[in-house]
PDB file of C-alpha atoms in Angstrom:
ATOM      1  CA  MET A  43      -0.081   0.087  -0.120  1.00  0.00           C
ATOM      2  CA  ILE A  44       1.275   3.432  -0.939  1.00  0.00           C
ATOM      3  CA  PRO A  45       1.037   6.088   2.054  1.00  0.00           C
ATOM      4  CA  LEU A  46      -1.016   9.206   1.777  1.00  0.00           C
ATOM      5  CA  PHE A  47      -0.160  12.604   2.903  1.00  0.00           C
ATOM      6  CA  ASP A  48      -3.208  14.653   2.125  1.00  0.00           C
ATOM      7  CA  ALA A  49      -2.842  18.222   2.720  1.00  0.00           C
ATOM      8  CA  HIS A  50      -6.191  19.284   2.507  1.00  0.00           C
ATOM      9  CA  PHE A  51      -9.284  18.110   4.442  1.00  0.00           C
ATOM     10  CA  ASP A  52     -12.306  19.654   5.842  1.00  0.00           C
ATOM     11  CA  LEU A  53     -12.113  17.357   8.669  1.00  0.00           C
ATOM     12  CA  LEU A  54     -12.791  19.882  11.715  1.00  0.00           C
ATOM     13  CA  SER A  55     -16.193  20.925  10.029  1.00  0.00           C
ATOM     14  CA  GLU A  56     -17.587  17.572  10.021  1.00  0.00           C
ATOM     15  CA  ILE A  57     -16.416  16.497  13.496  1.00  0.00           C
ATOM     16  CA  SER A  58     -17.941  19.849  15.032  1.00  0.00           C
ATOM     17  CA  PHE A  59     -21.091  19.424  13.050  1.00  0.00           C
ATOM     18  CA  LYS A  60     -21.360  15.896  14.271  1.00  0.00           C
ATOM     19  CA  ARG A  61     -20.716  16.249  17.811  1.00  0.00           C
ATOM     20  CA  ASN A  62     -23.001  19.115  18.022  1.00  0.00           C
ATOM     21  CA  GLN A  63     -25.484  16.557  16.828  1.00  0.00           C
ATOM     22  CA  GLY A  64     -24.578  14.501  20.138  1.00  0.00           C
ATOM     23  CA  LYS A  65     -22.187  11.886  18.172  1.00  0.00           C
ATOM     24  CA  THR A  66     -19.194  11.129  19.933  1.00  0.00           C
ATOM     25  CA  HIS A  67     -16.284   9.072  18.517  1.00  0.00           C
ATOM     26  CA  VAL A  68     -16.710  10.507  15.080  1.00  0.00           C
ATOM     27  CA  PHE A  69     -13.181  10.006  13.955  1.00  0.00           C
ATOM     28  CA  LYS A  70     -12.921   6.407  14.925  1.00  0.00           C
ATOM     29  CA  GLU A  71     -16.495   5.624  13.435  1.00  0.00           C
ATOM     30  CA  ASP A  72     -16.876   7.506  10.556  1.00  0.00           C
ATOM     31  CA  PHE A  73     -13.393   8.356   9.340  1.00  0.00           C
ATOM     32  CA  TYR A  74     -10.630   6.115  10.482  1.00  0.00           C
ATOM     33  CA  PRO A  75     -11.967   2.914   8.766  1.00  0.00           C
ATOM     34  CA  ILE A  76     -11.805   4.711   5.423  1.00  0.00           C
ATOM     35  CA  LEU A  77      -8.618   6.464   5.937  1.00  0.00           C
ATOM     36  CA  ARG A  78      -6.999   3.146   6.735  1.00  0.00           C
ATOM     37  CA  ASP A  79      -8.344   1.354   3.912  1.00  0.00           C
ATOM     38  CA  GLY A  80      -7.029   4.220   1.510  1.00  0.00           C
ATOM     39  CA  GLY A  81      -3.377   4.585   3.254  1.00  0.00           C
ATOM     40  CA  VAL A  82      -3.628   7.887   4.712  1.00  0.00           C
ATOM     41  CA  LYS A  83      -1.105   8.266   7.057  1.00  0.00           C
ATOM     42  CA  ILE A  84      -1.500  12.102   7.576  1.00  0.00           C
ATOM     43  CA  LEU A  85      -3.814  14.957   6.972  1.00  0.00           C
ATOM     44  CA  ILE A  86      -3.905  18.744   6.952  1.00  0.00           C
ATOM     45  CA  ALA A  87      -7.179  19.345   8.706  1.00  0.00           C
ATOM     46  CA  SER A  88      -8.558  22.812   7.887  1.00  0.00           C
ATOM     47  CA  ILE A  89     -10.399  25.203  10.037  1.00  0.00           C
ATOM     48  CA  TYR A  90     -12.866  26.583   7.804  1.00  0.00           C
ATOM     49  CA  LEU A  91     -15.733  29.171   8.569  1.00  0.00           C
ATOM     50  CA  GLY A  92     -18.839  29.573   6.494  1.00  0.00           C
ATOM     51  CA  ASP A  93     -20.040  33.102   5.765  1.00  0.00           C
ATOM     52  CA  HIS A  94     -22.900  32.240   8.183  1.00  0.00           C
ATOM     53  CA  GLN A  95     -20.095  31.666  11.164  1.00  0.00           C
ATOM     54  CA  LEU A  96     -18.432  34.964  10.457  1.00  0.00           C
ATOM     55  CA  LYS A  97     -20.068  37.022  12.847  1.00  0.00           C
ATOM     56  CA  HIS A  98     -18.357  34.812  15.768  1.00  0.00           C
ATOM     57  CA  PRO A  99     -15.201  33.781  14.018  1.00  0.00           C
ATOM     58  CA  PHE A 100     -13.087  33.226  17.162  1.00  0.00           C
ATOM     59  CA  TYR A 101     -16.081  30.998  18.873  1.00  0.00           C
ATOM     60  CA  TYR A 102     -16.515  28.937  15.909  1.00  0.00           C
ATOM     61  CA  ALA A 103     -12.871  28.109  15.367  1.00  0.00           C
ATOM     62  CA  MET A 104     -12.392  27.480  19.273  1.00  0.00           C
ATOM     63  CA  GLU A 105     -15.300  25.078  18.816  1.00  0.00           C
ATOM     64  CA  GLN A 106     -13.713  22.914  15.860  1.00  0.00           C
ATOM     65  CA  ILE A 107     -10.587  22.789  17.727  1.00  0.00           C
ATOM     66  CA  GLY A 108     -12.467  21.866  20.917  1.00  0.00           C
ATOM     67  CA  CYS A 109     -14.083  19.059  19.144  1.00  0.00           C
ATOM     68  CA  LEU A 110     -11.064  17.741  17.850  1.00  0.00           C
ATOM     69  CA  HIS A 111      -9.088  17.846  20.875  1.00  0.00           C
ATOM     70  CA  GLU A 112     -12.250  15.673  22.371  1.00  0.00           C
ATOM     71  CA  GLU A 113     -11.572  12.989  19.495  1.00  0.00           C
ATOM     72  CA  LEU A 114      -7.933  13.082  20.451  1.00  0.00           C
ATOM     73  CA  ARG A 115      -8.614  11.974  24.069  1.00  0.00           C
ATOM     74  CA  GLU A 116     -11.560   9.613  23.023  1.00  0.00           C
ATOM     75  CA  SER A 117      -8.951   7.733  20.195  1.00  0.00           C
ATOM     76  CA  PRO A 118      -5.509   8.139  21.265  1.00  0.00           C
ATOM     77  CA  GLU A 119      -4.566   4.737  19.741  1.00  0.00           C
ATOM     78  CA  LEU A 120      -5.832   5.986  16.243  1.00  0.00           C
ATOM     79  CA  ILE A 121      -5.148   9.788  16.061  1.00  0.00           C
ATOM     80  CA  MET A 122      -2.259  12.181  17.218  1.00  0.00           C
ATOM     81  CA  LEU A 123      -1.858  15.707  16.604  1.00  0.00           C
ATOM     82  CA  ILE A 124       1.266  16.794  14.852  1.00  0.00           C
ATOM     83  CA  ARG A 125       3.036  19.899  16.493  1.00  0.00           C
ATOM     84  CA  THR A 126       6.745  19.120  16.088  1.00  0.00           C
ATOM     85  CA  LYS A 127       8.982  17.347  14.133  1.00  0.00           C
ATOM     86  CA  GLU A 128       9.509  14.980  16.895  1.00  0.00           C
ATOM     87  CA  ASP A 129       5.846  14.265  16.279  1.00  0.00           C
ATOM     88  CA  LEU A 130       6.036  13.819  12.408  1.00  0.00           C
ATOM     89  CA  VAL A 131       8.617  11.281  12.960  1.00  0.00           C
ATOM     90  CA  GLN A 132       6.730   9.297  15.729  1.00  0.00           C
ATOM     91  CA  CYS A 133       3.398   9.425  13.662  1.00  0.00           C
ATOM     92  CA  LYS A 134       5.278   7.947  10.574  1.00  0.00           C
ATOM     93  CA  ALA A 135       6.751   5.082  12.830  1.00  0.00           C
ATOM     94  CA  SER A 136       3.164   4.303  14.458  1.00  0.00           C
ATOM     95  CA  ASP A 137       0.034   3.166  13.271  1.00  0.00           C
ATOM     96  CA  LYS A 138      -1.853   6.271  14.057  1.00  0.00           C
ATOM     97  CA  ILE A 139      -2.826   8.837  11.813  1.00  0.00           C
ATOM     98  CA  GLY A 140      -1.469  12.346  12.204  1.00  0.00           C
ATOM     99  CA  ILE A 141      -3.231  15.773  12.137  1.00  0.00           C
ATOM    100  CA  LEU A 142      -1.589  18.983  11.148  1.00  0.00           C
ATOM    101  CA  LEU A 143      -3.818  21.911  11.709  1.00  0.00           C
ATOM    102  CA  SER A 144      -4.220  24.981   9.521  1.00  0.00           C
ATOM    103  CA  PHE A 145      -6.358  28.007   8.886  1.00  0.00           C
ATOM    104  CA  GLU A 146      -8.292  28.332   5.844  1.00  0.00           C
ATOM    105  CA  GLY A 147      -8.966  32.007   5.971  1.00  0.00           C
ATOM    106  CA  ALA A 148      -7.567  33.958   9.090  1.00  0.00           C
ATOM    107  CA  GLU A 149     -10.904  35.400  10.130  1.00  0.00           C
ATOM    108  CA  PRO A 150     -10.781  33.964  13.672  1.00  0.00           C
ATOM    109  CA  LEU A 151      -7.788  36.130  14.389  1.00  0.00           C
ATOM    110  CA  LEU A 152      -9.496  38.937  15.697  1.00  0.00           C
ATOM    111  CA  LYS A 153      -5.888  40.430  16.239  1.00  0.00           C
ATOM    112  CA  PRO A 154      -2.590  39.213  15.063  1.00  0.00           C
ATOM    113  CA  ARG A 155      -1.154  38.164  18.084  1.00  0.00           C
ATOM    114  CA  ASP A 156      -3.971  35.719  18.748  1.00  0.00           C
ATOM    115  CA  LEU A 157      -2.060  33.681  16.674  1.00  0.00           C
ATOM    116  CA  TYR A 158      -0.082  32.993  19.836  1.00  0.00           C
ATOM    117  CA  VAL A 159      -3.073  31.228  21.358  1.00  0.00           C
ATOM    118  CA  PHE A 160      -4.078  29.179  18.341  1.00  0.00           C
ATOM    119  CA  HIS A 161      -0.431  27.923  18.153  1.00  0.00           C
ATOM    120  CA  GLU A 162      -0.575  26.794  21.643  1.00  0.00           C
ATOM    121  CA  LEU A 163      -3.676  24.782  20.674  1.00  0.00           C
ATOM    122  CA  GLY A 164      -1.539  23.112  17.539  1.00  0.00           C
ATOM    123  CA  VAL A 165      -2.147  25.201  14.725  1.00  0.00           C
ATOM    124  CA  ARG A 166       1.011  24.936  12.405  1.00  0.00           C
ATOM    125  CA  LEU A 167      -0.258  26.432   9.077  1.00  0.00           C
ATOM    126  CA  LEU A 168      -2.003  29.618   8.077  1.00  0.00           C
ATOM    127  CA  GLY A 169      -4.300  30.502   5.105  1.00  0.00           C
ATOM    128  CA  LEU A 170      -4.586  34.267   5.447  1.00  0.00           C
ATOM    129  CA  SER A 171      -7.737  34.234   3.269  1.00  0.00           C
ATOM    130  CA  TRP A 172     -10.371  31.688   1.826  1.00  0.00           C
ATOM    131  CA  SER A 173     -12.007  33.121  -1.349  1.00  0.00           C
ATOM    132  CA  ARG A 174     -13.312  36.186   0.155  1.00  0.00           C
ATOM    133  CA  ARG A 175     -11.587  39.782   1.510  1.00  0.00           C
ATOM    134  CA  ASN A 176     -10.864  39.890   5.471  1.00  0.00           C
ATOM    135  CA  ILE A 177      -8.810  42.254   7.319  1.00  0.00           C
ATOM    136  CA  TYR A 178      -5.676  40.361   6.367  1.00  0.00           C
ATOM    137  CA  ALA A 179      -5.723  39.857   2.724  1.00  0.00           C
ATOM    138  CA  ASP A 180      -8.170  39.302  -0.079  1.00  0.00           C
ATOM    139  CA  GLY A 181      -8.960  35.844  -1.408  1.00  0.00           C
ATOM    140  CA  CYS A 182      -9.016  34.886  -5.274  1.00  0.00           C
ATOM    141  CA  ASP A 183     -12.048  36.465  -6.682  1.00  0.00           C
ATOM    142  CA  TYR A 184     -14.857  34.455  -8.431  1.00  0.00           C
ATOM    143  CA  SER A 185     -16.833  37.068  -9.482  1.00  0.00           C
ATOM    144  CA  GLY A 186     -14.816  38.987 -11.710  1.00  0.00           C
ATOM    145  CA  ASP A 187     -15.569  42.416 -10.251  1.00  0.00           C
ATOM    146  CA  ALA A 188     -14.349  42.442  -6.878  1.00  0.00           C
ATOM    147  CA  LYS A 189     -11.638  44.990  -5.726  1.00  0.00           C
ATOM    148  CA  LYS A 190      -8.282  42.994  -5.583  1.00  0.00           C
ATOM    149  CA  GLY A 191      -5.378  43.570  -3.298  1.00  0.00           C
ATOM    150  CA  GLY A 192      -2.679  41.781  -1.574  1.00  0.00           C
ATOM    151  CA  LEU A 193      -1.819  41.589   2.093  1.00  0.00           C
ATOM    152  CA  SER A 194      -3.026  44.267   4.375  1.00  0.00           C
ATOM    153  CA  SER A 195      -0.649  46.133   6.765  1.00  0.00           C
ATOM    154  CA  ALA A 196      -2.395  43.671   9.271  1.00  0.00           C
ATOM    155  CA  GLY A 197      -1.598  40.770   6.998  1.00  0.00           C
ATOM    156  CA  HIS A 198       1.844  41.873   6.971  1.00  0.00           C
ATOM    157  CA  GLU A 199       1.771  41.920  10.620  1.00  0.00           C
ATOM    158  CA  LEU A 200       0.136  38.654  10.922  1.00  0.00           C
ATOM    159  CA  MET A 201       3.003  37.201   8.919  1.00  0.00           C
ATOM    160  CA  ALA A 202       5.694  38.683  11.251  1.00  0.00           C
ATOM    161  CA  TYR A 203       4.039  36.691  13.928  1.00  0.00           C
ATOM    162  CA  ALA A 204       3.588  33.529  11.947  1.00  0.00           C
ATOM    163  CA  LYS A 205       7.467  33.646  11.019  1.00  0.00           C
ATOM    164  CA  LYS A 206       8.437  33.981  14.554  1.00  0.00           C
ATOM    165  CA  LEU A 207       6.380  31.046  15.694  1.00  0.00           C
ATOM    166  CA  GLY A 208       7.377  28.972  12.954  1.00  0.00           C
ATOM    167  CA  ILE A 209       3.791  28.620  11.329  1.00  0.00           C
ATOM    168  CA  ILE A 210       3.783  28.044   7.513  1.00  0.00           C
ATOM    169  CA  ALA A 211       1.767  30.169   5.245  1.00  0.00           C
ATOM    170  CA  ASP A 212      -0.855  28.606   2.710  1.00  0.00           C
ATOM    171  CA  VAL A 213      -1.332  30.460  -0.318  1.00  0.00           C
ATOM    172  CA  SER A 214      -4.264  28.526  -2.023  1.00  0.00           C
ATOM    173  CA  HIS A 215      -6.923  30.714  -1.650  1.00  0.00           C
ATOM    174  CA  LEU A 216      -5.132  33.953  -1.895  1.00  0.00           C
ATOM    175  CA  SER A 217      -5.450  36.546  -4.509  1.00  0.00           C
ATOM    176  CA  ASP A 218      -2.528  36.870  -7.212  1.00  0.00           C
ATOM    177  CA  GLU A 219      -1.588  39.767  -5.464  1.00  0.00           C
ATOM    178  CA  GLY A 220      -1.491  38.095  -1.996  1.00  0.00           C
ATOM    179  CA  LEU A 221       0.612  35.411  -3.472  1.00  0.00           C
ATOM    180  CA  GLU A 222       3.394  38.196  -4.749  1.00  0.00           C
ATOM    181  CA  ASP A 223       3.308  39.359  -1.319  1.00  0.00           C
ATOM    182  CA  ILE A 224       4.152  36.143   0.389  1.00  0.00           C
ATOM    183  CA  MET A 225       6.775  35.457  -2.401  1.00  0.00           C
ATOM    184  CA  ALA A 226       8.474  38.504  -1.699  1.00  0.00           C
ATOM    185  CA  LEU A 227       8.999  37.620   2.140  1.00  0.00           C
ATOM    186  CA  ASP A 228      11.624  35.127   3.350  1.00  0.00           C
ATOM    187  CA  VAL A 229       9.402  32.388   4.686  1.00  0.00           C
ATOM    188  CA  PRO A 230       8.608  28.705   3.453  1.00  0.00           C
ATOM    189  CA  PHE A 231       5.139  28.359   2.227  1.00  0.00           C
ATOM    190  CA  ILE A 232       2.617  25.870   0.543  1.00  0.00           C
ATOM    191  CA  ALA A 233      -0.336  25.994  -1.955  1.00  0.00           C
ATOM    192  CA  SER A 234      -1.996  23.087   0.108  1.00  0.00           C
ATOM    193  CA  HIS A 235      -4.740  22.276  -2.712  1.00  0.00           C
ATOM    194  CA  SER A 236      -4.161  24.287  -5.914  1.00  0.00           C
ATOM    195  CA  ASN A 237      -3.683  23.271  -9.605  1.00  0.00           C
ATOM    196  CA  ALA A 238      -2.270  24.574 -12.898  1.00  0.00           C
ATOM    197  CA  HIS A 239      -4.146  27.597 -14.355  1.00  0.00           C
ATOM    198  CA  SER A 240      -2.724  26.538 -17.801  1.00  0.00           C
ATOM    199  CA  LEU A 241      -4.866  23.353 -17.682  1.00  0.00           C
ATOM    200  CA  THR A 242      -7.934  24.942 -15.526  1.00  0.00           C
ATOM    201  CA  PRO A 243      -7.930  28.782 -15.834  1.00  0.00           C
ATOM    202  CA  THR A 244      -9.709  29.511 -12.499  1.00  0.00           C
ATOM    203  CA  PRO A 245      -9.153  32.038  -9.832  1.00  0.00           C
ATOM    204  CA  ARG A 246      -7.806  29.272  -7.800  1.00  0.00           C
ATOM    205  CA  SER A 247      -5.292  28.006 -10.061  1.00  0.00           C
ATOM    206  CA  LEU A 248      -1.718  29.135 -10.161  1.00  0.00           C
ATOM    207  CA  LYS A 249      -0.599  30.955 -13.412  1.00  0.00           C
ATOM    208  CA  ASP A 250       2.859  29.819 -15.282  1.00  0.00           C
ATOM    209  CA  LYS A 251       4.306  33.227 -14.591  1.00  0.00           C
ATOM    210  CA  TYR A 252       4.164  32.357 -10.779  1.00  0.00           C
ATOM    211  CA  LEU A 253       5.138  28.405 -10.907  1.00  0.00           C
ATOM    212  CA  ASP A 254       8.200  29.564 -12.712  1.00  0.00           C
ATOM    213  CA  VAL A 255       9.196  31.416  -9.668  1.00  0.00           C
ATOM    214  CA  LEU A 256       7.983  28.922  -7.063  1.00  0.00           C
ATOM    215  CA  LYS A 257      10.112  26.550  -8.598  1.00  0.00           C
ATOM    216  CA  GLU A 258      13.143  28.343  -6.528  1.00  0.00           C
ATOM    217  CA  LYS A 259      11.297  29.037  -3.560  1.00  0.00           C
ATOM    218  CA  ASP A 260      11.090  26.943  -0.373  1.00  0.00           C
ATOM    219  CA  PHE A 261       7.703  25.727  -1.558  1.00  0.00           C
ATOM    220  CA  ALA A 262       5.515  22.947  -2.001  1.00  0.00           C
ATOM    221  CA  LEU A 263       2.071  22.283  -3.742  1.00  0.00           C
ATOM    222  CA  GLY A 264      -0.628  19.684  -3.456  1.00  0.00           C
ATOM    223  CA  VAL A 265      -2.502  18.926  -6.315  1.00  0.00           C
ATOM    224  CA  ASN A 266      -6.323  19.212  -6.162  1.00  0.00           C
ATOM    225  CA  GLY A 267      -8.946  16.693  -6.617  1.00  0.00           C
ATOM    226  CA  ALA A 268     -12.256  18.603  -6.700  1.00  0.00           C
ATOM    227  CA  HIS A 269     -14.247  18.924  -9.779  1.00  0.00           C
ATOM    228  CA  PHE A 270     -14.474  22.631  -9.981  1.00  0.00           C
ATOM    229  CA  ILE A 271     -10.593  23.268 -10.164  1.00  0.00           C
ATOM    230  CA  ILE A 272      -9.312  19.960 -11.811  1.00  0.00           C
ATOM    231  CA  THR A 273     -11.316  20.396 -15.415  1.00  0.00           C
ATOM    232  CA  ARG A 274     -12.350  23.348 -17.767  1.00  0.00           C
ATOM    233  CA  ASP A 275     -16.002  22.734 -17.692  1.00  0.00           C
ATOM    234  CA  GLY A 276     -15.975  22.238 -13.613  1.00  0.00           C
ATOM    235  CA  LYS A 277     -18.535  19.424 -14.172  1.00  0.00           C
ATOM    236  CA  THR A 278     -16.391  16.503 -14.332  1.00  0.00           C
ATOM    237  CA  SER A 279     -13.190  14.848 -12.522  1.00  0.00           C
ATOM    238  CA  SER A 280     -11.180  11.745 -13.273  1.00  0.00           C
ATOM    239  CA  ALA A 281      -7.949  10.047 -12.758  1.00  0.00           C
ATOM    240  CA  GLU A 282      -7.018  11.301 -16.131  1.00  0.00           C
ATOM    241  CA  ASP A 283      -7.741  14.975 -15.061  1.00  0.00           C
ATOM    242  CA  PHE A 284      -5.617  14.500 -12.195  1.00  0.00           C
ATOM    243  CA  LYS A 285      -2.760  12.729 -13.522  1.00  0.00           C
ATOM    244  CA  ALA A 286      -2.554  15.746 -16.254  1.00  0.00           C
ATOM    245  CA  HIS A 287      -1.986  18.345 -13.460  1.00  0.00           C
ATOM    246  CA  VAL A 288       0.173  16.338 -11.797  1.00  0.00           C
ATOM    247  CA  ALA A 289       2.445  15.902 -14.823  1.00  0.00           C
ATOM    248  CA  TYR A 290       2.196  19.471 -15.657  1.00  0.00           C
ATOM    249  CA  LEU A 291       3.031  20.866 -12.077  1.00  0.00           C
ATOM    250  CA  THR A 292       5.996  18.293 -11.663  1.00  0.00           C
ATOM    251  CA  GLU A 293       7.383  19.506 -15.167  1.00  0.00           C
ATOM    252  CA  LYS A 294       7.082  22.915 -13.675  1.00  0.00           C
ATOM    253  CA  LEU A 295       8.064  22.889 -10.331  1.00  0.00           C
ATOM    254  CA  GLY A 296       9.989  19.667 -10.059  1.00  0.00           C
ATOM    255  CA  GLU A 297       9.402  16.091  -8.860  1.00  0.00           C
ATOM    256  CA  ASP A 298      10.328  17.085  -5.140  1.00  0.00           C
ATOM    257  CA  LYS A 299       7.650  20.179  -4.847  1.00  0.00           C
ATOM    258  CA  VAL A 300       4.509  18.311  -5.746  1.00  0.00           C
ATOM    259  CA  GLY A 301       2.129  16.551  -3.333  1.00  0.00           C
ATOM    260  CA  ILE A 302      -1.439  16.036  -3.177  1.00  0.00           C
ATOM    261  CA  GLY A 303      -4.266  17.773  -1.565  1.00  0.00           C
ATOM    262  CA  LEU A 304      -7.449  16.406  -2.587  1.00  0.00           C
ATOM    263  CA  ASP A 305     -10.165  18.617  -1.050  1.00  0.00           C
ATOM    264  CA  LEU A 306     -12.686  16.097  -0.634  1.00  0.00           C
ATOM    265  CA  CYS A 307     -16.031  17.506   0.077  1.00  0.00           C
ATOM    266  CA  ASN A 308     -18.644  15.489  -1.434  1.00  0.00           C
ATOM    267  CA  CYS A 309     -18.226  12.787   1.684  1.00  0.00           C
ATOM    268  CA  LEU A 310     -18.969  15.407   4.090  1.00  0.00           C
ATOM    269  CA  SER A 311     -22.372  16.011   5.175  1.00  0.00           C
ATOM    270  CA  VAL A 312     -21.821  19.351   6.733  1.00  0.00           C
ATOM    271  CA  PHE A 313     -21.756  20.759   3.486  1.00  0.00           C
ATOM    272  CA  GLY A 314     -24.719  18.898   2.201  1.00  0.00           C
ATOM    273  CA  ARG A 315     -23.128  17.120  -0.472  1.00  0.00           C
ATOM    274  CA  SER A 316     -22.604  13.520   1.114  1.00  0.00           C
ATOM    275  CA  ASP A 317     -24.668  12.154  -1.668  1.00  0.00           C
ATOM    276  CA  HIS A 318     -21.511  12.492  -4.232  1.00  0.00           C
ATOM    277  CA  SER A 319     -23.778  14.455  -6.349  1.00  0.00           C
ATOM    278  CA  GLU A 320     -20.872  16.676  -7.611  1.00  0.00           C
ATOM    279  CA  PRO A 321     -18.124  14.358  -9.026  1.00  0.00           C
ATOM    280  CA  GLU A 322     -14.487  14.689  -7.592  1.00  0.00           C
ATOM    281  CA  VAL A 323     -11.512  12.687  -8.597  1.00  0.00           C
ATOM    282  CA  ILE A 324     -12.428  10.050  -6.023  1.00  0.00           C
ATOM    283  CA  SER A 325     -15.753   9.758  -4.015  1.00  0.00           C
ATOM    284  CA  HIS A 326     -13.710   9.346  -0.459  1.00  0.00           C
ATOM    285  CA  HIS A 327     -10.558   8.704   1.012  1.00  0.00           C
ATOM    286  CA  GLY A 328     -10.992   4.844   0.834  1.00  0.00           C
ATOM    287  CA  GLU A 329     -10.438   5.064  -2.835  1.00  0.00           C
ATOM    288  CA  SER A 330      -7.102   6.843  -2.520  1.00  0.00           C
ATOM    289  CA  GLN A 331      -5.120   3.569  -3.594  1.00  0.00           C
ATOM    290  CA  GLU A 332      -6.972   3.409  -7.153  1.00  0.00           C
ATOM    291  CA  LEU A 333      -5.890   6.850  -7.756  1.00  0.00           C
ATOM    292  CA  LEU A 334      -2.299   6.279  -6.606  1.00  0.00           C
ATOM    293  CA  LYS A 335      -2.006   3.337  -8.653  1.00  0.00           C
ATOM    294  CA  ALA A 336      -3.245   5.152 -11.628  1.00  0.00           C
ATOM    295  CA  LEU A 337      -0.262   7.614 -10.824  1.00  0.00           C
ATOM    296  CA  GLU A 338       2.000   4.780 -10.381  1.00  0.00           C
ATOM    297  CA  ASP A 339       1.008   3.401 -13.908  1.00  0.00           C
ATOM    298  CA  GLU A 340       2.055   6.683 -15.294  1.00  0.00           C
ATOM    299  CA  LEU A 341       5.030   7.833 -13.269  1.00  0.00           C
ATOM    300  CA  GLY A 342       6.465   4.584 -11.797  1.00  0.00           C
ATOM    301  CA  PRO A 343       6.922   3.907  -8.233  1.00  0.00           C
ATOM    302  CA  GLU A 344       9.429   6.013  -7.035  1.00  0.00           C
ATOM    303  CA  ILE A 345       7.954   9.316  -8.254  1.00  0.00           C
ATOM    304  CA  THR A 346       4.340   8.253  -7.230  1.00  0.00           C
ATOM    305  CA  LYS A 347       5.592   7.642  -3.541  1.00  0.00           C
ATOM    306  CA  LYS A 348       7.349  11.134  -3.346  1.00  0.00           C
ATOM    307  CA  ILE A 349       3.952  12.618  -4.811  1.00  0.00           C
ATOM    308  CA  ALA A 350       1.959  10.543  -2.292  1.00  0.00           C
ATOM    309  CA  PHE A 351       4.011  11.128   0.897  1.00  0.00           C
ATOM    310  CA  ASP A 352       7.494  11.896   0.905  1.00  0.00           C
ATOM    311  CA  ASN A 353       7.585  15.523  -0.421  1.00  0.00           C
ATOM    312  CA  TRP A 354       4.987  16.541   2.062  1.00  0.00           C
ATOM    313  CA  TYR A 355       6.859  14.580   4.726  1.00  0.00           C
ATOM    314  CA  ASN A 356      10.064  16.157   3.742  1.00  0.00           C
ATOM    315  CA  PHE A 357       8.985  19.688   3.878  1.00  0.00           C
ATOM    316  CA  PHE A 358       7.459  19.603   7.247  1.00  0.00           C
ATOM    317  CA  TYR A 359      10.493  17.616   8.684  1.00  0.00           C
ATOM    318  CA  ARG A 360      12.559  20.747   7.647  1.00  0.00           C
ATOM    319  CA  HIS A 361      10.162  23.185   8.781  1.00  0.00           C
ATOM    320  CA  LEU A 362       8.371  21.932  12.238  1.00  0.00           C
ATOM    321  CA  SER A 363      10.646  22.714  15.139  1.00  0.00           C
TER     322      SER A 363
END
């Protein structure tokens, strides 16, 4: 079985949704068997807030993290939170599935110094914006008529705190101007779930002019499997589409900078799409090995293992304290 490091999954939204309905042991009962069958070893779990939660962002983020910590206490034999390089190594050597915590939008940070609080709770990655504007940065614009900007002065202050704490920036939902601002800083950063604009020209995809620069940066990228970012029509998604993005991005960035960030949402009831009505490259993590086998047939076992696990693992081994 090929181990998988998936750099983007909305695990916390689903866990908090189900725990608020009275369910316990959500990870053990609803996720672990599927993740195990798919060979998933490490997940980056996002702290994502819907528009309806933005009036009280700090509260909802704390609720999600609190629910995760309840799960960690309930199933310590199955799941662990990765805070340090030592945790990363321990996770790889164990039978547990490791979780790295990330902001998918920095709205919960009412002030930049709040990052200290979330760092103590285990957050190690920072996506400054989702696809909308906040006080720190503009996200990528789908409307075509929104004002576009990069990092605000508060965003630059937040990045200074992140650098001090060793928290890694994630640019997957940033505007192009925000990406340029991050690229100008002396920090490692990632695009956890992004694809190639040349293949899929959406606001969420990275243009060649940036890929050419990112090749020389301390950077890694996760190829996204969601239907709306993997194909031009935004309606279909297949292993062939996924392989095309992997091949293109590997050519542009090199085989050591490309990983996987599946962004599987159709298996999550919190978003109302658990009927799999919108096709993604796979329906759930239990099918991961089929996708990885398709990559292996195309790229060979050595490069496939790098993309599936090693590249992300090596990036975080370098940058976690």
